[in-house]
XYZ file of C-alpha atoms in Angstrom:
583
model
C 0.000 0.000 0.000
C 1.328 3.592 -0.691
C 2.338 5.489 2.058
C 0.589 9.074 2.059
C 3.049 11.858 1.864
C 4.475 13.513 4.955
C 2.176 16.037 6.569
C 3.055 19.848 6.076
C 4.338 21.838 9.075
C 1.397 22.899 10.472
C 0.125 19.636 11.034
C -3.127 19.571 8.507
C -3.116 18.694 4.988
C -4.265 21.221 3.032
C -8.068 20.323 0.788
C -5.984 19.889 -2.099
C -3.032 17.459 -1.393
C -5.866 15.793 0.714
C -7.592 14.752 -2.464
C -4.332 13.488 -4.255
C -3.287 11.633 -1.483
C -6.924 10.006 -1.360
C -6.544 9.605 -4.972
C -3.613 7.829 -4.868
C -3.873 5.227 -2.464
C -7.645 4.593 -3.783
C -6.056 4.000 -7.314
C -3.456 2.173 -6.222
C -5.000 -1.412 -6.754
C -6.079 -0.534 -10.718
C -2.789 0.410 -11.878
C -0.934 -2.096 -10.182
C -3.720 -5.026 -11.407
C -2.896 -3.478 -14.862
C 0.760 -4.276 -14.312
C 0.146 -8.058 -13.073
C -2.173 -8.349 -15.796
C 0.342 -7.002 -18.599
C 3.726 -8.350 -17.466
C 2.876 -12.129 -17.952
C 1.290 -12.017 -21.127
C 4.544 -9.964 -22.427
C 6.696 -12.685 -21.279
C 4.821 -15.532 -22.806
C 4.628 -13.381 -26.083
C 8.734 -13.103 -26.187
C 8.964 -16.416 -25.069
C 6.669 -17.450 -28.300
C 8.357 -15.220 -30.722
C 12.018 -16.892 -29.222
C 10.715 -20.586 -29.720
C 8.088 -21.697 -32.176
C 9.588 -23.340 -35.135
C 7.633 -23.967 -38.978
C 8.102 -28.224 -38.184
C 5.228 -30.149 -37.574
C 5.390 -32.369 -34.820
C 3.624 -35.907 -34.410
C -0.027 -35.663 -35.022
C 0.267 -32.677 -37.146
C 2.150 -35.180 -40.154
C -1.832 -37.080 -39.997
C -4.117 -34.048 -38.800
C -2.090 -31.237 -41.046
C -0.071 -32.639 -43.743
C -2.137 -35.639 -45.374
C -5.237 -33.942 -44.397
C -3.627 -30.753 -47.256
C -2.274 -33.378 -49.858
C -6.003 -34.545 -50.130
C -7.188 -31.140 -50.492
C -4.558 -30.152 -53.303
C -5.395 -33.880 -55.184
C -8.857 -32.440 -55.574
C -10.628 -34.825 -53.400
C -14.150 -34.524 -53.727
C -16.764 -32.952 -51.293
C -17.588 -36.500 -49.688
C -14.242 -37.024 -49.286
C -13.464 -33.945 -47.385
C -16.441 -34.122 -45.282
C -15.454 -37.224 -44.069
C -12.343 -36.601 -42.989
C -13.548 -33.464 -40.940
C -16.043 -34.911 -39.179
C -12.966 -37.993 -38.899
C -12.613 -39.917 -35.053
C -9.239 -38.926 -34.199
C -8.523 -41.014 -30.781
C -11.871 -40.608 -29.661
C -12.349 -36.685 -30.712
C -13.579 -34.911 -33.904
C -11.214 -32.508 -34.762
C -13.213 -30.158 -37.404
C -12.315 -26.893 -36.073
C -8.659 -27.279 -36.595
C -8.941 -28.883 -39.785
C -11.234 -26.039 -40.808
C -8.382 -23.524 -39.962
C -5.952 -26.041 -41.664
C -8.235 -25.625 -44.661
C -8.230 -21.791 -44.404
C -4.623 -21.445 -44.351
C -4.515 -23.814 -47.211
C -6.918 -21.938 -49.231
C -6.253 -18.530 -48.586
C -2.159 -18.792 -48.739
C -1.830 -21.847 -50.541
C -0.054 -23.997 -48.048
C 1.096 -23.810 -44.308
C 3.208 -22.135 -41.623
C 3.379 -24.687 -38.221
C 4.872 -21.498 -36.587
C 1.666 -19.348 -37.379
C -0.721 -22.245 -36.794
C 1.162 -22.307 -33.198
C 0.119 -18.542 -32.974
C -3.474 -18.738 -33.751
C -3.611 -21.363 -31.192
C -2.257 -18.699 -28.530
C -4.573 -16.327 -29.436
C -7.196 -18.545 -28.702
C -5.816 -18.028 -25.313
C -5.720 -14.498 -24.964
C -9.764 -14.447 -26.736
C -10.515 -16.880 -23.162
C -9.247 -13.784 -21.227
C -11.183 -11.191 -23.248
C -14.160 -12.988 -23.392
C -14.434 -13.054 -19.383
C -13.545 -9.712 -19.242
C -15.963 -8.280 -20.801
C -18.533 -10.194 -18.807
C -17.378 -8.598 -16.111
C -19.138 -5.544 -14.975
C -17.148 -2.512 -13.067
C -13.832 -1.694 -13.875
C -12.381 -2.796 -10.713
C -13.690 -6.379 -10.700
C -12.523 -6.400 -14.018
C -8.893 -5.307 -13.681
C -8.874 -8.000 -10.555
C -10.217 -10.944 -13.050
C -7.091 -9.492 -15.258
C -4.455 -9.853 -12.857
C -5.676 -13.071 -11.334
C -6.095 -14.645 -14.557
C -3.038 -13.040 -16.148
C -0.631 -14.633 -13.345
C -2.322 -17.930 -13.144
C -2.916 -18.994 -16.629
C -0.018 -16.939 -18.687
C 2.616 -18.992 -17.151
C 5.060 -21.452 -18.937
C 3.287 -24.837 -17.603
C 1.237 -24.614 -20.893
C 4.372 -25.101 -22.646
C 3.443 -27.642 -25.009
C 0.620 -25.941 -26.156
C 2.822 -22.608 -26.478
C 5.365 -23.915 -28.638
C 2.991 -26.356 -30.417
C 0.654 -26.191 -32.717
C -0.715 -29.589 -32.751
C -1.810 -29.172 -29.122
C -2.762 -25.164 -28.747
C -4.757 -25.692 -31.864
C -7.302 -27.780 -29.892
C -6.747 -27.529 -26.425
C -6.825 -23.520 -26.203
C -9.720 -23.518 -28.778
C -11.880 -26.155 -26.696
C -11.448 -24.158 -23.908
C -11.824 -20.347 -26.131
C -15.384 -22.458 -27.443
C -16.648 -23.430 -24.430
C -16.217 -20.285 -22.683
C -17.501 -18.532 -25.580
C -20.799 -20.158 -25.545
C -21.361 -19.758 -21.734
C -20.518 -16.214 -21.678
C -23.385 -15.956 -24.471
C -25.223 -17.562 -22.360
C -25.057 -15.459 -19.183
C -25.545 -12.504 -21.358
C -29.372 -12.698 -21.787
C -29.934 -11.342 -25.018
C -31.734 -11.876 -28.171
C -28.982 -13.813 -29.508
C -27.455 -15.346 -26.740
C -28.674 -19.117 -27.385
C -28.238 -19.518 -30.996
C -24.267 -17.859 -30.577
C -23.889 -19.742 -27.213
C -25.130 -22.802 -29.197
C -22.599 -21.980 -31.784
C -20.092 -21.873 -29.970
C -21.349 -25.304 -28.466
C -20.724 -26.976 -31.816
C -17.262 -25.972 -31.954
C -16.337 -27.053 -28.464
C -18.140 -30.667 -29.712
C -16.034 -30.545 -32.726
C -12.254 -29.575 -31.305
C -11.983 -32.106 -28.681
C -14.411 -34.524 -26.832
C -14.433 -33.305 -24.074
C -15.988 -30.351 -25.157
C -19.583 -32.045 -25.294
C -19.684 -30.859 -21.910
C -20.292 -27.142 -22.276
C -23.893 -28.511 -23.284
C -24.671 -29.949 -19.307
C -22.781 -26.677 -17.835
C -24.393 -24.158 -20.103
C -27.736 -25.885 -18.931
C -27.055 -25.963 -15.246
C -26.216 -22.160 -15.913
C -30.144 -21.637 -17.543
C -31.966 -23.776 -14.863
C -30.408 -21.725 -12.116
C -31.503 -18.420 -13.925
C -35.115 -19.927 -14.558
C -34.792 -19.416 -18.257
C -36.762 -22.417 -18.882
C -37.427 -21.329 -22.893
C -33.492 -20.814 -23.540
C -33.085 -23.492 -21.469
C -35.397 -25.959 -23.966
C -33.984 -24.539 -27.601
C -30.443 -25.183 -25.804
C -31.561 -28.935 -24.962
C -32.728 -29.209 -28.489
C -29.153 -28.081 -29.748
C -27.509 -30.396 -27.553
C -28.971 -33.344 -28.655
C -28.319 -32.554 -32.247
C -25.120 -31.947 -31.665
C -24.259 -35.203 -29.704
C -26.541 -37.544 -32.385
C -24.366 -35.740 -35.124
C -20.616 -36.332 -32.624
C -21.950 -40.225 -31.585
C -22.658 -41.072 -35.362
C -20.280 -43.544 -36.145
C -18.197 -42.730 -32.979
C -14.922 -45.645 -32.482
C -12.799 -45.759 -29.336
C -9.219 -45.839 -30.568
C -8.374 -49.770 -29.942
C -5.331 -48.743 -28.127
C -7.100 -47.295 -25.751
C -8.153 -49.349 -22.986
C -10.863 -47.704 -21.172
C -11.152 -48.390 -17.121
C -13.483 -50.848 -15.664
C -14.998 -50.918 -12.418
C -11.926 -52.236 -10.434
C -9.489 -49.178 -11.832
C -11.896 -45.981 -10.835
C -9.683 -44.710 -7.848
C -6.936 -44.972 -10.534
C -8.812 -42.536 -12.698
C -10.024 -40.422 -9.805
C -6.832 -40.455 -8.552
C -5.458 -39.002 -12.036
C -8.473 -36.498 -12.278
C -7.381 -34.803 -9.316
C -3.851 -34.901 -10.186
C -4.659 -33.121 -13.287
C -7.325 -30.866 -11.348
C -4.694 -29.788 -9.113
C -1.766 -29.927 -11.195
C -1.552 -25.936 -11.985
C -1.227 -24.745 -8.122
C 0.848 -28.395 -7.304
C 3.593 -26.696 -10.015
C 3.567 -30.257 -11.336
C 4.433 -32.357 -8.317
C 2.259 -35.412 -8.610
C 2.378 -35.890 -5.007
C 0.572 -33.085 -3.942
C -1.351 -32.442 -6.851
C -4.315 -34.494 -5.863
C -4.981 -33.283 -2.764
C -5.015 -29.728 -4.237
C -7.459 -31.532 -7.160
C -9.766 -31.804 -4.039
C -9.687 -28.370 -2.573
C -10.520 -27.319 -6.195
C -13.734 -29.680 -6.317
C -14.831 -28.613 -2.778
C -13.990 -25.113 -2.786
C -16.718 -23.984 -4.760
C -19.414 -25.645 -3.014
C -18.698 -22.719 -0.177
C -19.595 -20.876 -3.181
C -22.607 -22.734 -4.173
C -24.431 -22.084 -0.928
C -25.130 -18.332 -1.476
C -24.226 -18.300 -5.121
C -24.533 -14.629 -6.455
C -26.321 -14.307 -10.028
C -23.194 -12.708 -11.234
C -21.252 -15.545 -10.117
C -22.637 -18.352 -12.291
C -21.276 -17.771 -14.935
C -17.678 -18.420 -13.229
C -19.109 -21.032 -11.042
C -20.490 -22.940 -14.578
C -17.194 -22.620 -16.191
C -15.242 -24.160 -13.292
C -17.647 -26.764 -13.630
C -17.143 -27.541 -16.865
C -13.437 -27.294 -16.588
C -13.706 -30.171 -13.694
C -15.682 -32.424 -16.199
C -13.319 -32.008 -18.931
C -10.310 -33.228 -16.872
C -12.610 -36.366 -15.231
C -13.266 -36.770 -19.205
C -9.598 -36.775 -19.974
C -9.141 -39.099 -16.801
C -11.428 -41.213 -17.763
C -9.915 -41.774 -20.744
C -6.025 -41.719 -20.320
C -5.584 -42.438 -16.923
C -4.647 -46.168 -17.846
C -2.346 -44.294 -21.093
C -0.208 -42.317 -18.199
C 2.598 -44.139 -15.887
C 2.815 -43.526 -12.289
C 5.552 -41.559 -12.352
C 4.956 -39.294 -15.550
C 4.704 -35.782 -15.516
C 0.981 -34.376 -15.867
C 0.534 -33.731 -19.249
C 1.043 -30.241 -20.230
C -1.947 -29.373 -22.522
C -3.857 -30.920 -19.987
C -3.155 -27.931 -16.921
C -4.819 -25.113 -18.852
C -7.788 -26.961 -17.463
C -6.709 -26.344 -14.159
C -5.569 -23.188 -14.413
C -8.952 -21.467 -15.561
C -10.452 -23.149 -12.935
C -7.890 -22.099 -10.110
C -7.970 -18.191 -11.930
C -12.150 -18.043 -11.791
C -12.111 -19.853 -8.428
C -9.340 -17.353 -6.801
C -10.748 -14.382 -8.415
C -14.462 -15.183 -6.572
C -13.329 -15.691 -3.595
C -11.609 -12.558 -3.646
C -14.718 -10.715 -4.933
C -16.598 -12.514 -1.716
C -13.812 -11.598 0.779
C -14.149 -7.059 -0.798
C -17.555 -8.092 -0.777
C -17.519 -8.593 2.708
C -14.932 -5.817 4.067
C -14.790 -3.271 1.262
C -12.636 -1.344 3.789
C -9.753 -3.585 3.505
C -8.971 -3.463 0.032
C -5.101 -4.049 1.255
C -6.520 -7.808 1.744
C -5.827 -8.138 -2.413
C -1.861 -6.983 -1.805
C -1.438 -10.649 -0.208
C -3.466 -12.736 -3.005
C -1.533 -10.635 -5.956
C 1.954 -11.302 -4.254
C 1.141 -14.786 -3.500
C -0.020 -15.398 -7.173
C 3.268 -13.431 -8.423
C 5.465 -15.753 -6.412
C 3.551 -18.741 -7.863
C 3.697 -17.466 -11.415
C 7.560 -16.883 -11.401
C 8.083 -20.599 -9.798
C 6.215 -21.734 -12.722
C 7.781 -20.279 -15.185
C 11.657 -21.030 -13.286
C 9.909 -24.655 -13.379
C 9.999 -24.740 -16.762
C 12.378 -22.285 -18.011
C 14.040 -24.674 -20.720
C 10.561 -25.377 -21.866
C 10.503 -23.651 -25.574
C 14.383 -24.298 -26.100
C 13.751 -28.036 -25.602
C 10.865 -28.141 -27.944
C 13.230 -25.858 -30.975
C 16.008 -27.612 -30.390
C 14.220 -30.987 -30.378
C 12.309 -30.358 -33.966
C 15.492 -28.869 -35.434
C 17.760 -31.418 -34.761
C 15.420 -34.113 -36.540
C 15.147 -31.604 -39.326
C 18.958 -31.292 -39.554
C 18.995 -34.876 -39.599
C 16.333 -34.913 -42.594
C 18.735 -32.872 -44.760
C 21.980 -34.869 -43.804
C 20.482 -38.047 -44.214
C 17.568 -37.450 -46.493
C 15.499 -39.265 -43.660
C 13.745 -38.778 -40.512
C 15.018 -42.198 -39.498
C 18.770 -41.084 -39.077
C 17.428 -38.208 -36.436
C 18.005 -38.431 -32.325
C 14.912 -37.030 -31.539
C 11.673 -39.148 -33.050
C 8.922 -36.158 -34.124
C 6.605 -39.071 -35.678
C 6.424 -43.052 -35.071
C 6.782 -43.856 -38.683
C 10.095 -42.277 -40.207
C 9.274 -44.070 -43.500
C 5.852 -42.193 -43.396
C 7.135 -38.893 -41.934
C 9.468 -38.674 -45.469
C 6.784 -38.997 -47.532
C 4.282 -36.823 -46.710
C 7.116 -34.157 -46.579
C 8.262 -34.972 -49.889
C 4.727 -34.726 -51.037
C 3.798 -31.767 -49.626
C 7.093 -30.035 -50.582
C 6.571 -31.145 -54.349
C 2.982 -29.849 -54.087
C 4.075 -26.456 -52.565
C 2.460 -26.491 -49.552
C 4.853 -26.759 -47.345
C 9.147 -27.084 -47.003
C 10.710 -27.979 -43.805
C 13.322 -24.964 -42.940
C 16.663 -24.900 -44.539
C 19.723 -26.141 -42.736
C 21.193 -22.667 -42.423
C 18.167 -21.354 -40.823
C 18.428 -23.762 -38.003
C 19.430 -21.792 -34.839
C 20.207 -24.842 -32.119
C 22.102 -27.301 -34.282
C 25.178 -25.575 -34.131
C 26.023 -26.672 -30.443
C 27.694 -23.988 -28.979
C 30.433 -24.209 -25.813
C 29.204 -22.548 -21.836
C 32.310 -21.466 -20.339
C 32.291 -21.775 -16.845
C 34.117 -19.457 -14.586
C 32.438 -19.530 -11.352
C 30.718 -23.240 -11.006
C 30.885 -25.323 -8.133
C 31.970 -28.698 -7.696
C 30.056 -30.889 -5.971
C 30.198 -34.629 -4.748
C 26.861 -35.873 -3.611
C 25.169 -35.847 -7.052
C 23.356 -39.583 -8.653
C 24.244 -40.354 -11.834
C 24.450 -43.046 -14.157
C 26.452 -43.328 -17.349
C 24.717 -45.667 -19.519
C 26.529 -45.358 -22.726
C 29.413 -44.031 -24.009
C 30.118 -43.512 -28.178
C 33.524 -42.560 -28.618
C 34.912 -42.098 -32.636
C 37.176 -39.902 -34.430
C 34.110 -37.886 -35.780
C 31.804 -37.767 -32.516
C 31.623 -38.438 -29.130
C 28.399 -39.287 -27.113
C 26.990 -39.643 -23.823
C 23.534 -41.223 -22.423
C 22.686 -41.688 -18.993
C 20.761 -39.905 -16.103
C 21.762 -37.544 -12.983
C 20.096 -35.673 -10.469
C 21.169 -33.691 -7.239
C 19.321 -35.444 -3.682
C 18.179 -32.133 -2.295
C 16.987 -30.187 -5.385
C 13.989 -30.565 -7.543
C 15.164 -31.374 -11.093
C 13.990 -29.327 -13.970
C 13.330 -30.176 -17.318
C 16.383 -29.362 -19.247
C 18.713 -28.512 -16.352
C 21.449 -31.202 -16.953
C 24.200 -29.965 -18.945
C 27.853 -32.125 -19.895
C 31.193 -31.041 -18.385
C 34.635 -31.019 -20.252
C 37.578 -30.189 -17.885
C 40.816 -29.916 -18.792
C 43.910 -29.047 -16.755
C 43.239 -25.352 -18.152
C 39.832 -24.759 -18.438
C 36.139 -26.112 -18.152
C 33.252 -26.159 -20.405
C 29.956 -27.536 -20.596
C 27.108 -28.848 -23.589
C 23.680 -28.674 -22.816
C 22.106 -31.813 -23.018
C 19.045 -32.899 -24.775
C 16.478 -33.987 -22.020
C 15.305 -38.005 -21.913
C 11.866 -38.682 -19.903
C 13.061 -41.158 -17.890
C 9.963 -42.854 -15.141
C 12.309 -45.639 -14.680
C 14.443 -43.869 -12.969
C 11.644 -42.005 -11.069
C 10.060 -45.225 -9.990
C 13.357 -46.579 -8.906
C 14.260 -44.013 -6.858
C 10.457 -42.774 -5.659
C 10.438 -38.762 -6.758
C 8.344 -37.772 -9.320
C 10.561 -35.075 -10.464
C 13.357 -38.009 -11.382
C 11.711 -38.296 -14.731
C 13.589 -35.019 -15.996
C 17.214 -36.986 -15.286
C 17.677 -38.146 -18.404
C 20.172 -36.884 -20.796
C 21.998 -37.134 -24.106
C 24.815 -35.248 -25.564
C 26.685 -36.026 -29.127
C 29.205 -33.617 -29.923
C 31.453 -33.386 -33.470
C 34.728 -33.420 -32.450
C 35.677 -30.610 -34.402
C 33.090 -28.809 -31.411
C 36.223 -29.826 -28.710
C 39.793 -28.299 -28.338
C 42.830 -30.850 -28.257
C 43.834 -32.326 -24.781
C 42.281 -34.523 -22.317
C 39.387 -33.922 -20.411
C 37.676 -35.804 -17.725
C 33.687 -35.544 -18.378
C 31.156 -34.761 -15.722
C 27.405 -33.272 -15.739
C 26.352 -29.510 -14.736
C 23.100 -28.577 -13.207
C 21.197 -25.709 -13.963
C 24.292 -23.886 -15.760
C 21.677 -20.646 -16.057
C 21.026 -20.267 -12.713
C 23.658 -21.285 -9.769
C 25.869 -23.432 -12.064
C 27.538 -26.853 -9.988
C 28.479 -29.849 -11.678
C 30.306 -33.584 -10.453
C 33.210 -35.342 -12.439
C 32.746 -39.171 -13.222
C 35.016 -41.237 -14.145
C 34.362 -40.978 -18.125
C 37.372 -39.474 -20.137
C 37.784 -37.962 -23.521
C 41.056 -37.411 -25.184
C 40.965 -34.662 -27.818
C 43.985 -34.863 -30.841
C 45.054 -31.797 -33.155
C 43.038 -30.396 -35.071
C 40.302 -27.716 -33.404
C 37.953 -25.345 -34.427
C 39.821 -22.491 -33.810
C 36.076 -20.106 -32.651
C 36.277 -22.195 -29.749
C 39.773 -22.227 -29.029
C 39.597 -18.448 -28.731
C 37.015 -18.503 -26.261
């Protein structure tokens, strides 16, 4: 809270400065929500611009590229229609592959870099949308700052930095919302756009069906029986039209009566996995508070705060969808899916933001109580994004080293890092599409992470109680490479923290590694965060100055930089690249 200015000599402040001061410190929580609100959404927007690449990435070879070689070979209306309305593991994906369409169509091909950014702004349209249902500016700048530090936050990296998951799993969430907010808005139009808006949440992913139950649990409490009725009516057109020929992926086992506390056990993981900064051991108990916490809500429930109350509510079905689902796909000891927590994090940003609206409600005096939830949900949105700091360089450097590998090998099969199942397949629908024009992996020189580059460390520590294990070691005169995993006892790992030493007798320096998902190692040892250990380096020789150097592995190199020697050696000959030797 500001502190009013010093009082002039004669003890009384004169009308004047009185209204300044009063202006001041009553303005003080706009301008500084403004700030919480802006600041996030800035950083996620660099971090974006820094790390989305033009590669598509697993499903996108099916969903993007052999879905645009049909449309260029002139398939027929049937055709295309079918493979809109298409089961893709259990969802109908027409809303992407109608803005996979428009791309195609309007530019003649595709961009996975801009498809990645559309899928962001589906995002930012979520926090628009609830901010103009908002009425009062104040109440609206709080909804901004509480949603801006919970949900713009870097746990959403794989939809951030990926197209093939933001293109769905921000949209679902951008229809959904759209439709309930047209709901609550009680005009002419509001059912046929809320049902609208229905039919696309249906048609990006399945779990969208449930905006129909939610939207009508939101018209029942308002006694709007008609809207309520034409809304029904819409509902069960659109599930006839969704359940039509509907397949369960074969795959995919779904749970039986003897594995439900497995899947409620993964629901509230996932329900709580935003707050629980990933830990899976505390994630489901914060699952809970997030399924109980409302119903202190429900008791005295405010007209104005259904609509929040219905979109937490369908936000909890869609993850006990998802559990339902993929809770028998997910190990034990695997991280909580990423696209999954934007789930979570809507919920935990409307949930938060009415309870604070209860607690002014109650003591508008004490508008200082907000200082404490901001700060709180400051510190948590830094944590997340230290959490996953590495986030969007893993992902670029990832897709560009298979892409490097394409060009040097003329083969996806060659390349460290898989970015589809089927190699064989994966070269030729990029063939195809690149003879057809519609789209051309980036050239070699474009690449920005290939070209490994050298940390020199000046001021790292050296420490002795680390656990590693070196698994394999490739030694030849053109490349040397290291697999294994490491992690320090005391310290949660992070994804992309594990770095290779090289130290000589007159210097050290140190790779980053490419992370490995490694549960084994989790389960083995009984941490969750084990399963970032993993790591692989392969480094040309012409990357390493001549001499001998014992090898070791670095942690978090970015931040406070410590690393332990093993017993793994590399001997270096004549014949350097001389950049490096300078450095």
């Amino acid at each position: 809270m500001l502190a009013p200015p010093p009082l002039p000599a004669g003890g009384a402040l004169p009308s004047r400065q009185r209204e300044i001061r009063t202006a001041i410190v009553a303005s003080w929580p706009r301008w500084v929500c403004a700030l919480l609100a802006a600041l996030p959404l800035a950083f996620l927007t660099l971090q974006v611009a820094a790390w989305v690449r033009n590669i598509p990435n697993w499903d996108e070879f099916d969903t993007v590229l052999d879905f645009l070689i049909a449309l260029d070979s002139g398939a027929g209306g049937g055709e295309i229609v079918n493979r809109l309305l298409a089961v893709t593991n259990e969802h109908r994906i027409v809303a992407s592959r109608l803005i996979f369409a428009g791309a195609y169509f309007i530019f003649g091909g595709v961009n996975f870099a801009v498809l990645a950014v559309i899928g962001d702004l589906f995002l930012i349209g979520v926090f628009g949308l609830l901010l103009t249902s908002v009425r009062g500016g104040s109440a609206r700048l709080r909804l901004a700052a509480i949603f801006a530090l919970v949900v713009f936050q870097l746990q959403h990296h794989e939809s951030l930095f990926w197209s093939g998951a933001s293109i769905d799993h921000f949209f679902v969430v951008f229809a959904a919302t759209a439709a309930l907010v047209a709901l609550a808005a009680r005009a002419r139009w509001s059912v046929p756009v809320a049902s609208l808006g229905g039919v696309f949440a249906t048609f990006s992913l399945a779990h969208g069906l449930l905006v129909w139950p939610a939207g009508a649990a939101l018209l029942i409490a308002a006694r709007r029986w008609r809207d309520a009725a034409w809304w029904t009516l819409a509902a069960a057109l659109a599930g006839l039209l969704f359940f039509t020929g509907f397949q369960v992926n074969a795959g995919h086992r779904l749970p039986g009566f003897a594995e439900l506390p497995r899947v409620i056990v993964y629901w509230l993981t996932i329900a709580g996995s935003s707050p629980a900064l990933d830990d899976v051991t505390i994630a489901p108990w914060c699952g809970a508070a997030l399924i109980l916490a409302p119903l202190l809500l429900l008791r005295r429930t405010l007209p104005r705060e259904r609509l929040g109350l219905a979109l937490i509510a369908w936000c909890l079905g869609a993850m006990a969808m998802i559990a339902w689902g993929r809770a028998l796909l997910s190990s034990e000891w695997a991280p909580i899916t990423s696209r999954y927590i934007v789930l979570s994090s809507v919920a935990w940003a409307l949930l938060v933001w009415l309870l604070v609206e209860r607690l002014l409600a109650h003591f508008p005096r004490h508008r200082w109580l907000l200082a404490p939830v901001l700060g709180l949900l400051a510190v948590f949105n830094l944590a997340a994004n230290d959490a996953h700091a590495n986030a969007g360089r893993i992902f670029a450097q990832r897709t560009e080293t298979a892409v490097l590998a394409y060009h040097e090998h003329g083969t996806f099969a060659e390349a460290e890092t898989v970015l589809y199942p089927d190699p064989a397949r994966a070269d030729a629908l990029v063939r195809e599409t690149e003879a057809r024009r519609i789209f051309e992996l980036p050239d070699p020189d474009t690449l920005e992470l290939t070209d490994l580059k050298p940390i020199v460390l000046h001021e790292a520590t050296e420490i002795d109680d680390a656990v590693y294990f070196i698994e394999e070691v490739e030694d030849t005169p053109a490349l040397f490479r290291i697999r294994g995993w490491a992690f320090c006892p005391d310290e949660t790992i992070r994804a992309g923290g594990i770095s290779i030493v090289f130290r000589s007798a007159t210097g050290i320096f140190a790779f980053e590694a490419l992370p490995q998902l490694r549960p084994d190692v989790a389960d083995a040892n009984e941490r969750w965060d084990a399963i970032y250990s993993g790591f692989e380096l392969s480094v040309p020789r012409e990357k390493l100055p001549a001499g001998k150097f014992g090898v070791g592995v670095g942690f978090d190199l970015d931040d406070s930089p410590r690393y332990m020697m093993t017993s793994t050696t590399v001997v270096v000959r004549e014949g350097t690249d001389p950049a490096f030797v300078q450095q």
